[in-house]
């Protein structure tokens, strides 16, 4: 997406961040980009997600003095609803694609360049790396839901918070599965539809959870109703990715 796709409030915040990082790193700053929930929303007129804005800054080098200078700006950045920028030497990003294929794959697929040139043109995660990592992500997400539900003690408001917090990881997970199927999108309807076409699992349940990333509001009574089919979906998705392991072991 282009810079114009960002909400004006987000645009102003990342412009401040870009200026600060330019002052700290100078010509060593290669690129600053937005990723995460705010890069999944392409309508600048819509209310931006309430989550802190996630950014990635790729630099030539990263030293203690740079971190100290950034730490001095942390309060200002938080006040503008900015998450602390993910600072990384560019060479480390490229060398770690096979280590963090889901996380870096989502950044490559969904980002908005704030300053510098897009560093990901022609760059992609290898399908086998993405497939193996997505199996881990699916299983981990299902475990998180089970354990998280126990932590709620069955209290409806806590269940609602659990589901809202799970929406962004769920969106990244489905985005990964979509990319494995050759579909590049972050739109909730498309992701849910792809899941249903690929696995036969409910698009309506997936769509409702995905919607929580952009509008993180869920009534406690709806959360109690939504959790069982959501858990069923994740357990069925776990069985689906199990079939990948069986197929690749033959």
XYZ file of C-alpha atoms in Angstrom:
250
model
C 0.000 0.000 0.000
C 1.030 3.620 -0.458
C 1.665 6.225 2.221
C -1.669 7.853 1.356
C -3.448 4.727 2.632
C -2.500 5.569 6.225
C -4.929 7.447 8.458
C -3.823 11.106 8.841
C -3.181 10.613 12.578
C -0.949 7.633 11.851
C 0.765 9.514 9.029
C 1.633 12.422 11.331
C 2.968 10.055 13.987
C 5.227 8.124 11.621
C 6.454 11.363 10.049
C 7.688 12.403 13.504
C 9.337 9.001 13.922
C 10.959 9.260 10.488
C 12.428 12.667 11.339
C 13.737 11.412 14.682
C 15.368 8.338 13.156
C 16.883 10.415 10.363
C 18.477 12.660 13.000
C 19.794 9.652 14.934
C 21.022 7.456 12.080
C 21.630 9.971 9.319
C 22.517 8.272 6.014
C 22.674 4.887 7.782
C 18.847 4.791 7.805
C 17.867 2.796 4.713
C 14.108 2.609 5.117
C 11.290 3.114 7.613
C 8.027 1.292 7.036
C 4.742 0.568 8.796
C 3.655 -3.045 9.230
C 1.111 -4.928 11.330
C -2.539 -3.971 11.781
C -2.129 -0.447 10.391
C -0.659 -1.837 7.159
C -3.642 -4.175 6.812
C -6.101 -1.269 6.633
C -6.131 0.513 3.290
C -8.802 3.178 3.878
C -7.431 6.446 5.321
C -10.994 7.617 6.026
C -11.744 4.711 8.359
C -10.958 4.787 12.065
C -7.435 3.423 12.536
C -6.916 0.321 14.677
C -6.274 1.291 18.320
C -3.134 -0.839 18.563
C 0.194 1.017 18.699
C 1.595 1.553 15.212
C 4.267 -1.044 14.403
C 7.247 0.050 12.342
C 10.457 -1.458 10.994
C 13.613 0.558 10.419
C 16.392 -1.101 8.434
C 19.787 0.491 8.987
C 23.368 -0.019 7.858
C 24.591 -0.475 11.429
C 23.150 -0.416 14.944
C 25.199 0.527 18.022
C 24.545 1.239 21.700
C 24.628 4.980 21.078
C 21.797 4.620 18.572
C 19.697 2.683 21.077
C 20.374 5.254 23.787
C 19.309 8.091 21.494
C 16.134 6.204 20.575
C 15.390 5.490 24.237
C 15.428 9.248 24.870
C 12.565 9.586 22.363
C 10.532 6.637 23.665
C 8.111 8.742 25.721
C 7.339 10.988 22.739
C 6.745 7.990 20.490
C 4.434 6.282 22.983
C 2.450 9.507 23.323
C 1.734 9.290 19.587
C 0.592 5.653 19.874
C 3.748 4.346 18.250
C 5.156 0.987 19.269
C 8.901 1.073 19.729
C 10.383 0.732 16.228
C 11.841 -2.624 15.249
C 15.436 -1.581 14.551
C 17.480 -4.015 12.513
C 20.602 -3.986 10.363
C 19.365 -4.681 6.843
C 21.704 -7.624 6.357
C 20.218 -9.353 9.428
C 16.712 -9.144 7.978
C 17.717 -10.807 4.737
C 19.731 -13.520 6.463
C 16.894 -14.396 8.849
C 14.083 -14.970 6.333
C 14.276 -18.708 6.947
C 14.354 -18.208 10.735
C 11.287 -15.949 10.975
C 9.387 -16.762 7.766
C 5.915 -16.004 9.150
C 6.795 -12.736 10.875
C 9.044 -11.435 8.101
C 6.762 -12.841 5.417
C 3.868 -10.799 6.797
C 6.007 -7.655 6.810
C 7.074 -8.264 3.202
C 3.475 -8.852 2.118
C 1.868 -6.020 4.110
C 3.822 -2.821 4.621
C 3.763 0.890 3.865
C 7.058 2.648 3.126
C 7.365 5.921 5.066
C 10.860 6.912 3.962
C 13.484 5.320 1.753
C 13.024 2.741 -0.986
C 11.002 -0.436 -0.689
C 13.609 -3.062 0.237
C 11.399 -6.040 -0.504
C 10.913 -5.796 -4.263
C 11.540 -9.277 -5.614
C 12.082 -10.672 -2.106
C 10.060 -13.666 -0.886
C 10.138 -16.343 1.783
C 10.712 -19.873 0.481
C 7.441 -21.869 0.481
C 8.939 -24.779 2.435
C 10.162 -22.428 5.174
C 6.760 -20.764 5.285
C 4.934 -24.092 5.397
C 6.981 -25.429 8.296
C 6.638 -22.215 10.261
C 2.892 -21.981 9.637
C 2.449 -25.440 11.151
C 4.136 -24.158 14.302
C 1.998 -21.003 14.282
C -1.267 -22.929 13.912
C -0.435 -25.309 16.748
C 0.809 -22.476 18.937
C -2.332 -20.427 18.359
C -4.572 -23.347 19.323
C -2.529 -23.931 22.490
C -2.705 -20.226 23.342
C -6.500 -20.249 23.052
C -6.861 -23.290 25.299
C -4.474 -22.002 27.944
C -5.840 -18.483 27.673
C -9.375 -19.690 28.268
C -8.297 -21.451 31.456
C -6.685 -18.204 32.607
C -9.990 -16.354 32.125
C -11.689 -18.577 34.684
C -14.648 -18.595 32.320
C -15.399 -14.906 33.017
C -17.111 -13.467 29.948
C -15.261 -10.133 29.951
C -11.919 -11.918 30.161
C -12.934 -14.241 27.313
C -13.732 -11.156 25.225
C -10.264 -9.729 25.926
C -8.685 -13.059 24.977
C -10.468 -13.136 21.625
C -9.678 -9.513 20.812
C -5.994 -10.075 21.635
C -5.932 -13.149 19.386
C -7.247 -11.329 16.308
C -3.956 -9.918 14.973
C -2.024 -13.209 15.341
C -4.960 -15.003 13.698
C -4.907 -12.539 10.791
C -1.170 -13.083 10.278
C -1.695 -16.837 10.426
C -4.418 -16.790 7.769
C -2.346 -14.389 5.680
C 0.472 -16.920 5.728
C -1.847 -19.730 4.657
C -3.190 -17.518 1.874
C 0.325 -16.762 0.606
C 1.061 -20.478 0.560
C -1.977 -20.800 -1.688
C -0.777 -18.017 -3.986
C -3.163 -15.359 -2.640
C -1.687 -12.004 -1.583
C -4.299 -10.185 0.511
C -4.962 -8.892 4.004
C -8.698 -8.327 3.493
C -10.725 -10.231 6.132
C -13.380 -11.483 3.712
C -10.782 -12.796 1.275
C -8.759 -14.485 4.028
C -11.835 -16.128 5.535
C -13.056 -17.217 2.108
C -9.676 -18.711 1.256
C -9.662 -20.630 4.530
C -13.088 -22.082 3.759
C -12.108 -22.983 0.193
C -8.864 -24.598 1.324
C -10.111 -26.507 4.363
C -13.906 -26.394 4.397
C -13.786 -24.562 7.748
C -16.318 -21.854 8.558
C -15.699 -18.517 6.875
C -18.216 -16.808 9.168
C -16.354 -17.681 12.374
C -12.986 -16.739 10.873
C -14.430 -13.513 9.488
C -15.809 -12.447 12.870
C -12.465 -13.001 14.580
C -10.593 -11.193 11.790
C -12.931 -8.210 12.146
C -11.722 -7.768 15.725
C -8.312 -6.654 14.461
C -9.817 -3.509 12.947
C -12.661 -2.990 15.423
C -11.443 -4.531 18.709
C -14.792 -4.469 20.465
C -16.601 -7.633 21.517
C -19.528 -7.904 23.905
C -18.935 -10.469 26.663
C -22.021 -12.505 25.774
C -20.958 -12.706 22.110
C -17.453 -13.719 23.181
C -18.841 -16.653 25.148
C -20.793 -17.769 22.077
C -17.892 -17.211 19.674
C -15.162 -18.983 21.617
C -16.341 -22.630 21.160
C -16.619 -22.519 17.337
C -13.376 -20.512 17.179
C -11.590 -23.188 19.187
C -13.182 -25.892 17.023
C -11.904 -24.068 13.938
C -8.356 -23.919 15.297
C -8.381 -27.577 16.296
C -9.642 -28.535 12.839
C -6.967 -26.325 11.284
C -4.367 -28.115 13.402
C -5.541 -31.435 11.981
C -5.356 -29.925 8.498
C -1.709 -28.888 8.880
C -0.980 -32.297 10.416
C -1.787 -33.707 6.988
C 1.092 -31.630 5.589
C 3.520 -33.291 7.985
C 2.252 -36.741 7.057
C 2.458 -35.954 3.333
C 6.017 -34.602 3.602
C 7.218 -37.563 5.680
C 6.405 -40.050 2.936
